[in-house]
Coordinates of C-alpha atoms in Angstrom, one line a residue:
M3 CA -17.1 3.7 -19.6
A4 CA -18.6 2.9 -23.0
T5 CA -17.3 -0.7 -22.6
S6 CA -16.2 -2.2 -19.4
I7 CA -12.5 -2.5 -19.0
G8 CA -11.7 -4.9 -16.1
S9 CA -8.7 -6.3 -14.5
L10 CA -7.7 -9.8 -13.6
D11 CA -5.8 -11.1 -10.6
S12 CA -2.7 -12.9 -11.8
C13 CA 0.4 -14.6 -10.4
K14 CA 2.9 -12.2 -9.2
P15 CA 6.7 -12.3 -9.5
T16 CA 8.6 -12.3 -6.2
N17 CA 10.1 -9.2 -4.8
N18 CA 13.7 -8.2 -5.5
N19 CA 14.1 -7.0 -2.0
V20 CA 13.8 -10.5 -0.5
G21 CA 16.6 -12.3 -2.3
C22 CA 15.0 -12.2 -5.7
P23 CA 16.8 -10.6 -8.7
P24 CA 14.6 -7.9 -10.3
Q25 CA 14.9 -9.1 -13.8
N26 CA 13.4 -12.6 -13.7
G27 CA 11.7 -12.8 -10.3
T28 CA 13.7 -15.9 -9.1
A29 CA 15.3 -16.2 -5.7
S30 CA 18.8 -17.7 -5.6
V31 CA 20.7 -19.8 -3.2
H32 CA 23.3 -17.4 -1.7
D33 CA 25.6 -19.9 -0.1
S34 CA 27.0 -22.9 -1.9
H35 CA 28.3 -24.6 1.2
P36 CA 25.9 -26.6 3.5
P37 CA 24.3 -24.6 6.3
S38 CA 26.0 -25.0 9.7
T39 CA 24.6 -27.2 12.4
I40 CA 23.2 -25.2 15.4
A41 CA 23.0 -26.0 19.0
S42 CA 20.2 -28.3 20.0
S43 CA 18.8 -25.7 22.5
D44 CA 18.4 -23.4 19.5
A45 CA 17.0 -26.0 17.1
T46 CA 13.4 -24.9 17.8
L47 CA 10.5 -23.8 15.7
G48 CA 10.6 -20.3 17.2
R49 CA 14.2 -19.7 16.2
H50 CA 13.7 -21.2 12.8
L51 CA 10.8 -18.8 12.1
A52 CA 12.8 -15.8 13.4
R53 CA 15.8 -16.7 11.1
R54 CA 13.4 -17.1 8.1
L55 CA 12.0 -13.7 8.7
V56 CA 15.4 -12.1 8.8
E57 CA 16.5 -14.0 5.7
I58 CA 13.7 -12.6 3.6
G59 CA 14.3 -9.1 4.7
V60 CA 12.1 -8.6 7.8
Q61 CA 14.0 -6.7 10.5
D62 CA 11.0 -5.6 12.5
V63 CA 7.8 -7.5 13.5
F64 CA 4.7 -5.7 14.7
S65 CA 3.0 -7.4 17.6
V66 CA 0.4 -7.4 20.3
P67 CA 1.1 -9.9 23.1
G68 CA -1.4 -12.5 24.3
D69 CA -1.0 -15.6 26.3
F70 CA -1.0 -17.9 23.2
N71 CA 1.9 -16.1 21.5
L72 CA 4.2 -15.1 24.5
T73 CA 6.6 -18.0 24.1
L74 CA 6.8 -17.4 20.4
L75 CA 7.6 -13.8 21.0
D76 CA 10.4 -14.8 23.4
H77 CA 12.1 -16.7 20.5
L78 CA 11.5 -13.9 18.0
I79 CA 13.1 -11.3 20.1
A80 CA 16.1 -13.6 20.9
E81 CA 17.0 -13.4 17.2
P82 CA 19.7 -10.6 16.9
G83 CA 18.5 -9.4 13.5
L84 CA 14.9 -9.1 14.5
K85 CA 13.3 -6.3 16.5
N86 CA 9.8 -6.5 18.1
I87 CA 7.7 -3.4 17.7
G88 CA 4.8 -3.7 20.3
C89 CA 1.7 -2.0 18.9
C90 CA -1.3 -0.7 20.8
N91 CA -3.8 -2.9 19.0
E92 CA -3.8 -5.7 16.4
L93 CA -5.4 -3.6 13.7
N94 CA -2.5 -1.1 13.8
A95 CA 0.0 -3.9 13.9
G96 CA -1.5 -5.2 10.6
Y97 CA -1.5 -1.7 9.1
A98 CA 2.1 -1.3 10.2
A99 CA 3.1 -4.6 8.5
D100 CA 1.2 -3.3 5.4
G101 CA 3.2 0.0 5.4
Y102 CA 6.5 -1.9 6.1
A103 CA 5.8 -4.3 3.1
R104 CA 5.3 -1.3 0.8
A105 CA 8.9 -0.1 1.4
R106 CA 10.7 -3.3 2.3
G107 CA 8.9 -5.8 0.0
V108 CA 7.6 -8.0 2.9
G109 CA 6.2 -7.4 6.4
A110 CA 5.2 -9.4 9.4
C111 CA 2.8 -9.1 12.4
V112 CA 2.3 -11.4 15.4
V113 CA -1.0 -11.6 17.3
T114 CA -2.8 -14.0 19.6
F115 CA -5.5 -16.6 18.8
T116 CA -9.0 -15.4 17.6
V117 CA -9.3 -12.3 19.8
G118 CA -6.2 -11.0 18.1
G119 CA -6.6 -12.7 14.8
L120 CA -10.0 -11.3 14.1
S121 CA -8.8 -7.9 15.2
V122 CA -6.0 -7.9 12.6
L123 CA -8.2 -9.4 9.9
N124 CA -9.3 -6.1 8.5
A125 CA -5.7 -5.0 8.0
I126 CA -4.8 -8.3 6.3
A127 CA -7.7 -7.9 4.0
G128 CA -6.4 -4.5 3.0
A129 CA -2.9 -5.9 2.3
Y130 CA -4.5 -8.6 0.2
S131 CA -6.4 -6.0 -1.9
E132 CA -3.1 -4.1 -2.4
N133 CA -1.0 -7.2 -3.3
L134 CA 1.3 -7.0 -0.3
P135 CA 3.2 -10.0 1.1
V136 CA 2.4 -9.8 4.8
I137 CA 3.2 -12.8 7.1
C138 CA 0.4 -12.9 9.7
I139 CA 1.5 -15.1 12.6
V140 CA -0.9 -16.2 15.2
G141 CA -0.1 -17.9 18.5
G142 CA -2.6 -20.8 18.5
P143 CA -4.0 -23.2 21.1
N144 CA -2.0 -25.9 22.9
T145 CA -1.6 -29.0 20.7
N146 CA -3.3 -31.1 23.4
D147 CA -6.6 -29.1 23.1
Y148 CA -7.2 -29.9 19.5
G149 CA -9.9 -32.5 19.1
T150 CA -10.8 -32.7 22.8
N151 CA -14.2 -30.9 22.7
R152 CA -12.8 -28.3 25.1
I153 CA -13.9 -24.7 25.1
L154 CA -11.0 -22.2 25.2
H155 CA -10.9 -18.6 26.2
H156 CA -10.3 -15.9 23.5
T157 CA -12.7 -17.9 21.3
I158 CA -16.5 -17.6 20.6
G159 CA -17.2 -20.4 23.0
L160 CA -17.3 -23.3 20.6
A161 CA -15.1 -26.4 20.7
D162 CA -14.4 -26.0 17.0
F163 CA -11.2 -23.9 16.7
S164 CA -11.5 -23.4 13.0
Q165 CA -13.4 -20.1 13.0
E166 CA -10.3 -17.9 12.8
L167 CA -8.8 -20.1 10.0
R168 CA -12.0 -20.0 8.0
C169 CA -12.0 -16.2 8.2
F170 CA -8.4 -15.9 7.0
Q171 CA -9.0 -18.3 4.1
T172 CA -10.8 -15.5 2.3
V173 CA -8.0 -12.9 2.7
T174 CA -4.8 -14.8 2.5
C175 CA -3.3 -16.9 -0.3
F176 CA -2.0 -19.7 2.0
Q177 CA -2.9 -20.9 5.5
A178 CA -0.7 -23.1 7.8
V179 CA -2.0 -24.5 11.1
V180 CA 1.1 -25.7 12.9
N181 CA 0.1 -28.0 15.7
N182 CA 2.8 -30.7 15.5
L183 CA 6.5 -30.5 15.0
E184 CA 6.9 -33.1 12.3
D185 CA 5.7 -30.9 9.5
A186 CA 6.2 -27.5 11.1
H187 CA 9.4 -26.8 9.0
E188 CA 7.6 -27.6 5.8
Q189 CA 4.4 -25.6 6.6
I190 CA 6.3 -22.5 7.7
D191 CA 8.6 -22.5 4.6
T192 CA 5.7 -23.2 2.3
A193 CA 3.7 -20.3 3.7
I194 CA 6.5 -17.8 3.5
S195 CA 7.6 -18.8 0.0
T196 CA 4.0 -18.6 -1.2
A197 CA 3.6 -15.1 0.2
L198 CA 6.7 -14.1 -1.8
K199 CA 5.6 -15.8 -5.0
E200 CA 2.0 -14.6 -4.9
S201 CA 2.7 -11.1 -3.3
K202 CA -0.2 -11.7 -1.0
P203 CA -0.6 -12.2 2.8
V204 CA -0.4 -15.6 4.4
Y205 CA -1.6 -16.9 7.7
I206 CA 0.5 -19.0 10.1
S207 CA -1.0 -20.4 13.3
I208 CA 1.5 -21.9 15.7
S209 CA 0.4 -23.8 18.8
C210 CA 1.6 -22.1 21.9
N211 CA 3.5 -25.1 23.3
L212 CA 5.6 -25.7 20.3
P213 CA 8.0 -22.7 19.7
G214 CA 10.6 -23.7 22.4
I215 CA 10.7 -27.5 21.9
P216 CA 13.9 -28.6 20.0
H217 CA 13.4 -30.8 17.0
S218 CA 15.7 -32.4 14.5
T219 CA 14.2 -30.7 11.5
F220 CA 15.5 -27.3 12.9
S221 CA 19.0 -28.6 13.6
R222 CA 20.6 -26.6 10.8
E223 CA 20.4 -23.0 9.7
P224 CA 17.6 -22.4 7.2
I225 CA 18.6 -23.1 3.6
K226 CA 18.0 -20.0 1.5
F227 CA 14.9 -20.0 -0.5
A228 CA 15.3 -21.0 -4.2
I229 CA 11.9 -20.0 -5.7
S230 CA 11.3 -21.2 -9.2
P231 CA 11.1 -18.3 -11.6
R232 CA 8.0 -17.4 -13.5
M233 CA 9.0 -17.6 -17.1
T234 CA 7.5 -15.9 -20.1
N235 CA 6.4 -18.2 -22.9
K236 CA 8.7 -17.0 -25.7
M237 CA 6.4 -17.8 -28.6
G238 CA 3.5 -16.1 -26.8
L239 CA 5.7 -13.1 -26.1
E240 CA 6.7 -12.8 -29.8
V241 CA 3.1 -13.0 -31.0
A242 CA 1.8 -10.6 -28.3
V243 CA 4.5 -8.1 -29.1
E244 CA 3.8 -8.3 -32.8
A245 CA 0.1 -7.8 -32.3
A246 CA 0.5 -5.0 -29.9
A247 CA 3.1 -3.2 -32.1
A248 CA 0.8 -3.4 -35.1
F249 CA -2.1 -2.1 -32.9
L250 CA -0.1 0.9 -31.6
N251 CA 1.9 1.7 -34.7
K252 CA -1.3 2.3 -36.7
A253 CA -2.7 4.7 -34.0
V254 CA -2.4 8.4 -34.6
K255 CA -2.1 9.6 -30.9
P256 CA -1.5 6.6 -28.6
V257 CA -0.9 7.1 -24.8
M258 CA 0.2 5.0 -21.9
V259 CA -1.1 4.7 -18.4
G260 CA 0.6 3.0 -15.4
G261 CA -1.5 1.1 -12.9
P262 CA -0.9 -0.2 -9.3
K263 CA 0.1 -3.7 -10.4
L264 CA 3.4 -2.3 -11.8
R265 CA 4.5 -2.9 -8.2
V266 CA 3.7 -6.7 -8.1
A267 CA 5.0 -7.1 -11.6
K268 CA 8.3 -5.4 -10.8
A269 CA 8.0 -3.6 -14.1
H270 CA 8.7 0.0 -13.1
E271 CA 12.0 0.1 -15.1
A272 CA 10.4 -1.7 -18.1
F273 CA 7.6 0.9 -18.1
V274 CA 10.1 3.7 -18.1
E275 CA 12.0 2.0 -20.8
F276 CA 8.9 1.8 -23.0
A277 CA 8.0 5.4 -22.3
N278 CA 11.4 6.5 -23.4
A279 CA 11.3 4.4 -26.6
S280 CA 7.7 5.2 -27.6
G281 CA 7.6 9.0 -26.9
Y282 CA 4.0 8.5 -25.7
A283 CA 2.3 10.9 -23.3
V284 CA 2.4 9.1 -19.9
S285 CA 0.1 9.2 -16.9
V286 CA -0.6 7.0 -14.0
M287 CA -3.8 5.8 -12.3
P288 CA -4.3 7.4 -8.8
S289 CA -3.2 4.2 -7.0
A290 CA 0.0 4.1 -9.0
K291 CA 1.2 7.6 -8.1
G292 CA 4.9 7.2 -7.2
H293 CA 5.4 4.2 -9.5
F294 CA 6.6 6.4 -12.3
P295 CA 9.1 9.4 -12.1
E296 CA 7.1 12.6 -12.2
T297 CA 10.2 14.3 -13.5
H298 CA 10.0 12.4 -16.8
P299 CA 9.6 14.8 -19.7
H300 CA 6.4 13.2 -21.0
Y301 CA 4.7 12.8 -17.7
M302 CA 1.2 14.5 -17.7
G303 CA -0.1 13.6 -14.2
T304 CA -2.8 11.4 -12.7
Y305 CA -5.4 9.9 -14.9
W306 CA -8.6 9.8 -12.8
G307 CA -11.3 10.7 -15.2
A308 CA -13.0 14.0 -14.3
V309 CA -11.0 14.4 -11.1
G310 CA -7.5 13.8 -12.3
T311 CA -4.8 16.1 -13.3
A312 CA -6.0 18.9 -15.6
Y313 CA -5.7 18.2 -19.3
C314 CA -4.5 14.6 -18.6
G315 CA -7.9 13.0 -18.8
E316 CA -8.8 14.8 -22.0
I317 CA -5.6 13.5 -23.7
V318 CA -6.1 9.9 -22.5
E319 CA -9.8 9.7 -23.3
S320 CA -9.4 11.3 -26.8
A321 CA -6.5 9.0 -27.7
D322 CA -7.2 6.3 -30.4
A323 CA -5.1 3.8 -28.5
Y324 CA -4.1 3.4 -24.9
L325 CA -1.8 1.0 -23.2
F326 CA -2.7 0.3 -19.5
A327 CA 0.0 -1.4 -17.5
G328 CA -1.3 -3.1 -14.4
P329 CA -4.6 -1.3 -14.0
I330 CA -7.3 -1.9 -11.4
F331 CA -10.7 -0.6 -12.6
N332 CA -13.2 -0.2 -9.8
D333 CA -16.0 2.2 -8.9
Y334 CA -13.5 4.5 -7.1
S335 CA -10.7 4.5 -9.7
S336 CA -13.3 4.9 -12.4
V337 CA -15.1 7.8 -10.6
G338 CA -18.4 5.9 -10.4
Y339 CA -17.9 4.1 -13.7
S340 CA -17.7 7.4 -15.6
L341 CA -14.4 7.0 -17.4
L342 CA -14.7 7.6 -21.2
L343 CA -12.7 4.6 -22.3
K344 CA -13.4 1.9 -24.9
K345 CA -12.1 -1.6 -24.7
E346 CA -11.5 -1.8 -28.4
K347 CA -8.9 1.0 -28.1
A348 CA -7.1 -0.5 -25.2
I349 CA -4.1 -2.8 -24.6
I350 CA -4.4 -4.1 -21.0
V351 CA -1.1 -5.5 -19.7
Q352 CA -1.4 -7.4 -16.5
P353 CA 1.5 -9.0 -14.6
D354 CA 1.4 -12.1 -16.7
R355 CA -1.2 -11.5 -19.4
V356 CA -1.8 -9.2 -22.3
V357 CA -5.2 -8.4 -23.8
I358 CA -5.4 -6.4 -27.0
G359 CA -8.7 -4.6 -27.6
N360 CA -11.7 -6.9 -28.1
G361 CA -9.4 -9.4 -29.8
P362 CA -6.7 -11.8 -28.7
S363 CA -5.5 -12.5 -25.2
F364 CA -2.0 -13.8 -24.5
G365 CA -1.2 -15.7 -21.3
C366 CA 2.1 -16.6 -19.7
V367 CA 3.6 -13.3 -20.8
L368 CA 5.3 -11.3 -18.0
M369 CA 4.7 -7.6 -18.0
K370 CA 8.3 -6.5 -17.8
D371 CA 9.3 -8.9 -20.6
F372 CA 6.5 -7.7 -22.8
L373 CA 7.2 -3.9 -22.2
Q374 CA 10.9 -4.4 -22.9
A375 CA 10.3 -6.3 -26.1
L376 CA 7.6 -3.9 -27.2
A377 CA 9.9 -1.0 -26.7
K378 CA 12.1 -2.4 -29.5
K379 CA 9.2 -2.7 -31.9
V380 CA 7.1 0.4 -31.4
N381 CA 7.4 3.5 -33.6
K382 CA 8.2 6.7 -31.8
N383 CA 5.1 8.8 -31.6
T384 CA 4.9 12.0 -29.7
T385 CA 1.6 13.3 -31.1
A386 CA -0.4 12.9 -27.9
Y387 CA 2.2 14.6 -25.8
E388 CA 2.5 17.5 -28.3
N389 CA -1.3 17.9 -28.1
Y390 CA -1.0 18.0 -24.3
H391 CA 1.8 20.5 -24.5
R392 CA -0.3 22.7 -26.8
I393 CA -3.4 22.8 -24.6
F394 CA -1.7 22.8 -21.2
V395 CA -2.2 25.9 -19.0
P396 CA -0.3 26.0 -15.7
E397 CA -2.5 25.6 -12.7
G398 CA -3.6 28.7 -11.0
Q399 CA -2.4 29.7 -7.6
P400 CA -4.8 29.9 -4.7
L401 CA -5.7 33.3 -3.5
K402 CA -3.2 34.6 -1.1
C403 CA -4.2 34.6 2.6
Q404 CA -4.8 37.9 4.2
P405 CA -3.0 38.4 7.5
N406 CA -4.5 36.2 10.2
E407 CA -7.1 34.9 7.7
P408 CA -8.3 31.3 8.6
L409 CA -6.0 28.8 6.9
R410 CA -7.3 27.1 3.8
V411 CA -6.4 23.5 2.8
N412 CA -5.0 24.5 -0.6
I413 CA -2.6 26.9 1.1
M414 CA -1.5 24.2 3.5
F415 CA -0.6 21.8 0.6
Q416 CA 1.4 24.6 -1.1
H417 CA 3.6 24.5 2.0
I418 CA 3.7 20.7 2.1
Q419 CA 4.9 20.7 -1.5
K420 CA 7.9 22.7 -0.5
L421 CA 8.8 20.0 2.1
L422 CA 9.2 17.2 -0.4
S423 CA 12.6 15.8 -1.4
A424 CA 14.3 12.6 -2.2
D425 CA 14.6 12.1 1.5
S426 CA 10.9 12.2 2.2
A427 CA 7.8 10.1 1.6
V428 CA 4.1 10.9 1.6
I429 CA 1.4 8.8 3.3
A430 CA -2.1 9.9 2.3
E431 CA -5.1 8.9 4.4
T432 CA -8.4 7.9 2.8
G433 CA -10.4 11.0 2.4
D434 CA -9.7 14.5 0.9
S435 CA -6.0 13.8 1.4
W436 CA -6.3 11.4 -1.5
F437 CA -7.1 14.3 -3.8
N438 CA -4.9 17.0 -2.3
C439 CA -1.8 14.7 -2.1
L440 CA -2.3 13.5 -5.7
K441 CA -1.7 17.1 -6.8
L442 CA 1.7 17.1 -5.1
K443 CA 4.6 16.9 -7.5
L444 CA 7.0 14.3 -6.3
P445 CA 10.7 14.9 -6.6
E446 CA 12.9 12.0 -7.8
G447 CA 13.2 9.4 -5.1
C448 CA 10.3 10.8 -3.0
G449 CA 8.1 7.9 -1.8
Y450 CA 4.3 7.9 -2.0
E451 CA 1.7 5.5 -0.6
F452 CA -2.0 5.3 -0.1
Q453 CA -4.6 2.6 0.1
M454 CA -7.1 3.1 -2.7
Q455 CA -8.6 -0.4 -3.4
Y456 CA -9.6 -1.1 0.2
G457 CA -9.9 2.5 1.3
S458 CA -10.0 1.8 5.1
I459 CA -10.1 4.9 7.1
G460 CA -7.4 4.9 9.9
W461 CA -5.0 2.9 7.7
S462 CA -2.4 5.7 7.6
V463 CA -1.5 5.8 11.3
G464 CA -0.3 2.2 11.3
A465 CA 1.1 2.5 7.8
T466 CA 3.1 5.5 8.7
L467 CA 4.5 3.6 11.7
G468 CA 5.5 0.7 9.5
Y469 CA 6.8 2.6 6.5
A470 CA 8.9 4.9 8.7
Q471 CA 10.3 1.9 10.6
S472 CA 11.3 0.3 7.3
V473 CA 13.0 3.3 5.7
P474 CA 14.5 5.3 8.6
S475 CA 16.5 7.4 6.1
K476 CA 13.3 9.1 4.9
R477 CA 11.2 11.5 6.8
V478 CA 7.5 10.5 6.4
I479 CA 5.0 13.2 5.9
A480 CA 1.5 11.9 6.8
C481 CA -1.7 13.8 5.9
I482 CA -4.5 12.4 8.0
G483 CA -8.1 13.6 8.5
D484 CA -9.5 13.9 12.0
G485 CA -12.2 11.3 11.5
S486 CA -9.6 8.7 10.3
F487 CA -7.2 9.6 13.1
Q488 CA -9.9 8.8 15.7
V489 CA -10.0 5.2 14.5
T490 CA -6.3 4.4 15.1
A491 CA -4.7 7.3 17.0
Q492 CA -3.1 5.1 19.8
D493 CA -0.1 4.1 17.8
V494 CA 1.4 7.5 17.7
S495 CA 2.6 6.1 21.0
T496 CA 4.6 3.4 19.2
M497 CA 6.1 6.0 16.8
I498 CA 7.4 7.9 19.8
R499 CA 8.8 4.7 21.4
C500 CA 10.6 3.8 18.1
E501 CA 12.1 7.4 18.0
Q502 CA 10.6 8.1 14.6
K503 CA 10.8 11.5 13.1
S504 CA 7.7 11.7 10.9
I505 CA 5.6 14.9 10.4
I506 CA 1.9 14.3 10.9
F507 CA -0.5 16.9 9.5
L508 CA -3.8 16.3 11.3
I509 CA -6.5 18.1 9.3
N510 CA -9.2 19.0 11.7
N511 CA -12.4 19.8 9.9
G512 CA -14.9 18.3 12.2
G513 CA -16.1 15.1 10.5
Y514 CA -15.9 12.4 7.8
T515 CA -15.6 14.8 4.9
I516 CA -15.3 12.2 2.2
E517 CA -18.5 10.6 3.4
V518 CA -20.2 14.0 3.5
E519 CA -19.5 14.5 -0.2
I520 CA -21.0 11.0 -1.0
H521 CA -24.0 11.2 1.2
D522 CA -24.4 13.6 4.1
G523 CA -26.0 13.0 7.4
P524 CA -25.6 13.6 11.1
Y525 CA -23.5 10.4 11.4
N526 CA -20.7 12.2 9.5
V527 CA -20.2 14.7 12.4
I528 CA -17.7 13.5 15.0
K529 CA -16.8 14.7 18.5
N530 CA -14.0 17.2 18.3
W531 CA -10.9 16.3 20.2
N532 CA -8.0 18.4 21.4
Y533 CA -5.7 16.4 19.2
T534 CA -2.5 18.1 20.2
G535 CA -3.5 17.6 23.9
L536 CA -4.1 14.0 23.2
V537 CA -0.7 13.5 21.6
D538 CA 0.9 15.4 24.5
A539 CA -0.8 13.0 26.9
I540 CA 0.5 10.0 24.8
H541 CA 4.0 11.6 24.8
N542 CA 3.9 12.0 28.6
G543 CA 7.4 13.5 28.6
E544 CA 9.0 10.3 27.4
G545 CA 10.7 10.4 24.0
N546 CA 11.0 13.2 21.4
C547 CA 7.7 14.6 20.3
W548 CA 6.6 18.1 19.5
T549 CA 3.0 19.3 18.9
T550 CA 1.4 22.5 17.8
K551 CA -2.0 23.8 16.7
V552 CA -2.3 26.1 13.7
R553 CA -5.1 28.2 12.4
T554 CA -3.4 30.6 9.9
E555 CA -0.8 30.5 7.2
E556 CA 1.6 32.5 9.4
E557 CA 1.3 29.9 12.2
L558 CA 1.7 27.0 9.7
T559 CA 4.8 28.6 8.2
E560 CA 6.3 28.9 11.7
A561 CA 5.3 25.4 12.6
I562 CA 7.0 23.9 9.5
A563 CA 10.1 25.9 10.1
T564 CA 10.3 24.5 13.6
A565 CA 9.6 20.9 12.5
T566 CA 12.3 21.1 9.9
G567 CA 14.7 23.0 12.1
E568 CA 14.9 22.9 15.8
K569 CA 12.6 19.8 16.0
K570 CA 13.9 17.9 13.0
D571 CA 14.8 15.0 15.1
C572 CA 11.4 14.8 16.8
L573 CA 8.1 13.2 15.8
C574 CA 6.2 16.4 14.9
F575 CA 2.4 16.6 15.1
I576 CA 0.8 19.6 13.5
E577 CA -3.0 20.0 14.0
V578 CA -4.3 22.2 11.2
I579 CA -7.8 23.6 12.0
V580 CA -9.8 24.3 8.8
H581 CA -13.4 25.0 7.9
K582 CA -15.7 21.9 7.7
D583 CA -16.6 22.7 4.1
D584 CA -13.0 23.3 2.9
T585 CA -12.7 20.5 0.4
S586 CA -10.9 20.0 -2.9
K587 CA -13.0 20.5 -6.0
E588 CA -12.0 17.0 -7.0
L589 CA -13.6 15.5 -3.9
L590 CA -16.8 17.4 -4.7
E591 CA -16.9 16.0 -8.2
W592 CA -15.8 12.5 -7.2
G593 CA -18.3 12.3 -4.3
S594 CA -21.2 13.2 -6.5
R595 CA -20.3 10.6 -9.1
V596 CA -19.7 7.9 -6.6
S597 CA -23.0 8.8 -4.9
S598 CA -24.8 8.5 -8.3
A599 CA -23.2 5.0 -8.8
N600 CA -24.2 3.9 -5.3
S601 CA -27.8 5.1 -5.6
R602 CA -28.6 3.4 -8.9
L603 CA -32.1 1.7 -8.8
P604 CA -32.3 -2.0 -9.1
N605 CA -32.5 -3.4 -12.6
P606 CA -36.0 -4.6 -13.5
Q607 CA -36.4 -8.3 -12.8

């Protein structure tokens, strides 16, 4: 980029799926009458936490049992509105809570002290990077062990129990260590409400001997959260809109680009409203795919510099003004810092701040309020979209496969495209699936998720489990590379136990392809597995699961017909065997640019 365009973390409105109206981000008290008194035997910390989770919209918690959290799990599963989903390991439980939060607005996982907490830490860091409210609950030491200089199992052998807490302080927005009942109610409520307000994960450690002890603070049903709304400064809004309208109205060919923070700002509808009013050409950053309807008449595609949708990058980068709503600019989203953008041409709209070019910055202005107000002031200007329409040439079709020719990835994604509908959702694993899935055209209502900021390989297995559990009405289509699958494969088992009906396309090309294109070496080659054989072994004749291995287009067509027909009520696992060098052209370009950015020599001292 000619001038660096950055993003800033900002306070996030709460989610409208957890008792919060979508327009102003405030939660309301649903019942005007006092909550009922509950039996003393149920007036426990464990039952209070369970009821709180149900109240905010959590119906499933993803857990791995350990001796420090067993009593707590007893109380959670005793709550009628809460289902415990036992996962194979803590990392996948965290990834599942991440995927669940993307669809439901909030997720929760339960693990044991330190040995479980440090295992789930990576997934919680990913949720933090993606602005997802995940409640991470840890069963902690007995209250009598604090301050005694004792050494406990599941720890690193020190009498200081704070190691886990200190690790979580860097990847959560609030931490509560509950080791007495007097303030347990306050700590739990503060943690959960903070997660909703900040749209970030929180950490709650609960001593293992507390969940089942009755206490007077839990003697009534939890009062519904009433979270103070984040309010736009009206004077700041007026001035920001006036300055932005003047900036955009003098431009000849302005465009608009949606970013991933549209989600935390709850500004999807406002962004569409502004697109309709302005007439601007519209694109989204790669991590915002699915946040804007791709059926919109002025939608161009994904803006990802040299590797985005054809003709989209040229229109954005040649514009004389661009409005970015909720962007995150990093080395991945900027293709190794190669975007041809200039700050002086940009309006950057963050969830509660607006920055116009190199000039003024306006705080305390919520994104959705700003976009809605600006829609009433901006002049309609379709010039950029007309330019796009003039230069646009429909994408070419891949060469047809000859009979029994080895299957190519571009052919496979042609068939996946035909699977998509309003009743489906796509989960794209880190790797070449990023680039191939971004080229899919999403029908209205089709979900789409991937983890770009953190980019943790293996994320998609747990995320598919969590997302599918959260939205059982949709059939999830997961595209996962073999290298990524080897990291987290075990929780296909949990998908089968939960009777999920996802379709997993396992792309077997023999290695870490995305790493190969950044920097190749023998470490990128993995041991090949019989992936369908592995899933058959996991299935073990219990539950509904169907697997197949395909090598040609004919076999793929037959497999998809079976998955959508006879086996439509099964978890379907389709192993697609392709050549190790069969990658998208976008990955080749992106990999070389990221490699160049990674290999820059140190600046002279």
